[in-house]
Amino acid sequence: MISYVAYVLFQLVTHKRMLTVDEGADSDEEDDDDSIGMSAGSAVALMGVTTLIIAISSELLVVAIETVVADATISASFIGIILLPFAVNACEHASAIRFAMQDRPGLSIGIAVGSSTQIALFVVPFTVVMGWALGQPMDLVFGAMNTSVMILSVLVAMVMVIDGRSNWLKGFMLCTAYIFEGVLYWSMPDG
């Protein structure tokens, strides 16, 4: 989690200017209308209500997933590793696609890679620490197959973004890698 703090410090403090350069926007079209917005109290209240709704929805989702795993032939690994991230991050995916279509690849890649970085550096370690605090047996031992899939995913993503350009073949390769992982987890038994 210290790595995540360093990542946030890098993005928001030390390299803020470098990371806010918008390659697709024209400087003449800036809309700095400060009269539109929320007060701090309204924003906090909205975040609280939204958090409550998400907590209730998450509990309902967990019950539904347990029912599906018990009654259907879909494994918990496939649901947790393939379906849930796809559904949960739908807004981020839509934003990344929209910015890519507007010829703003830096922002698009930042959304996609930033989300993965946040999960890897903060969410997973925080979940393990909270599991320990709540008496749930959790660790960061993912097993050989999950670790291999993670390494493969990182390598494929790195090769795709390293030159800063894209084409249809790179998109096809990313989709193929995701389908490969989906088939792998579909056929993997729980346990």
Short mmCIF file of N, CA, C and O in Angstrom, two decimals, residues 6 22-23 49 51 77 91-92 113 135 153 172 178 188:
data_model
loop_
_atom_site.label_atom_id
_atom_site.label_comp_id
_atom_site.label_asym_id
_atom_site.label_seq_id
_atom_site.Cartn_x
_atom_site.Cartn_y
_atom_site.Cartn_z
N ALA A 6 2.86 6.25 -3.03
CA ALA A 6 3.86 6.84 -3.91
C ALA A 6 3.28 7.12 -5.30
O ALA A 6 3.57 8.15 -5.90
N ASP A 22 -3.30 17.56 -22.09
CA ASP A 22 -4.36 16.92 -22.86
C ASP A 22 -4.04 17.03 -24.33
O ASP A 22 -4.15 18.10 -24.92
N GLU A 23 -3.63 15.91 -24.93
CA GLU A 23 -3.15 15.96 -26.30
C GLU A 23 -4.22 16.20 -27.34
O GLU A 23 -3.94 16.64 -28.43
N VAL A 49 -24.44 8.87 0.37
CA VAL A 49 -25.62 8.16 -0.15
C VAL A 49 -25.21 7.14 -1.20
O VAL A 49 -25.68 5.99 -1.21
N THR A 51 -22.29 5.66 -1.50
CA THR A 51 -21.59 4.57 -0.81
C THR A 51 -22.59 3.60 -0.18
O THR A 51 -22.41 2.38 -0.26
N SER A 77 -14.41 -18.76 -10.00
CA SER A 77 -13.23 -18.11 -10.58
C SER A 77 -13.59 -17.33 -11.84
O SER A 77 -13.14 -16.20 -12.02
N CYS A 91 -18.14 1.69 -16.88
CA CYS A 91 -18.03 3.14 -17.10
C CYS A 91 -16.61 3.55 -17.47
O CYS A 91 -16.42 4.39 -18.36
N GLU A 92 -15.63 2.95 -16.81
CA GLU A 92 -14.24 3.25 -17.17
C GLU A 92 -13.93 2.79 -18.59
O GLU A 92 -13.24 3.48 -19.33
N VAL A 113 -4.95 1.78 -17.65
CA VAL A 113 -3.82 1.32 -16.85
C VAL A 113 -3.92 1.82 -15.42
O VAL A 113 -3.56 1.11 -14.48
N GLY A 135 -10.78 -11.17 10.82
CA GLY A 135 -10.64 -12.59 11.14
C GLY A 135 -10.87 -13.52 9.95
O GLY A 135 -11.11 -14.70 10.15
N SER A 153 -0.70 -11.03 -18.76
CA SER A 153 -1.52 -9.83 -18.99
C SER A 153 -0.69 -8.56 -18.97
O SER A 153 -0.87 -7.67 -19.81
N PHE A 172 -7.26 -6.25 -31.53
CA PHE A 172 -7.63 -7.66 -31.72
C PHE A 172 -6.82 -8.56 -30.79
O PHE A 172 -7.35 -9.49 -30.19
N TYR A 178 -7.92 -11.58 -23.73
CA TYR A 178 -9.02 -11.62 -22.76
C TYR A 178 -9.87 -12.87 -22.96
O TYR A 178 -10.27 -13.53 -22.00
N MET A 188 -11.47 -23.96 -15.67
CA MET A 188 -10.79 -24.26 -14.41
C MET A 188 -11.80 -24.57 -13.31
O MET A 188 -12.71 -23.77 -13.05
#
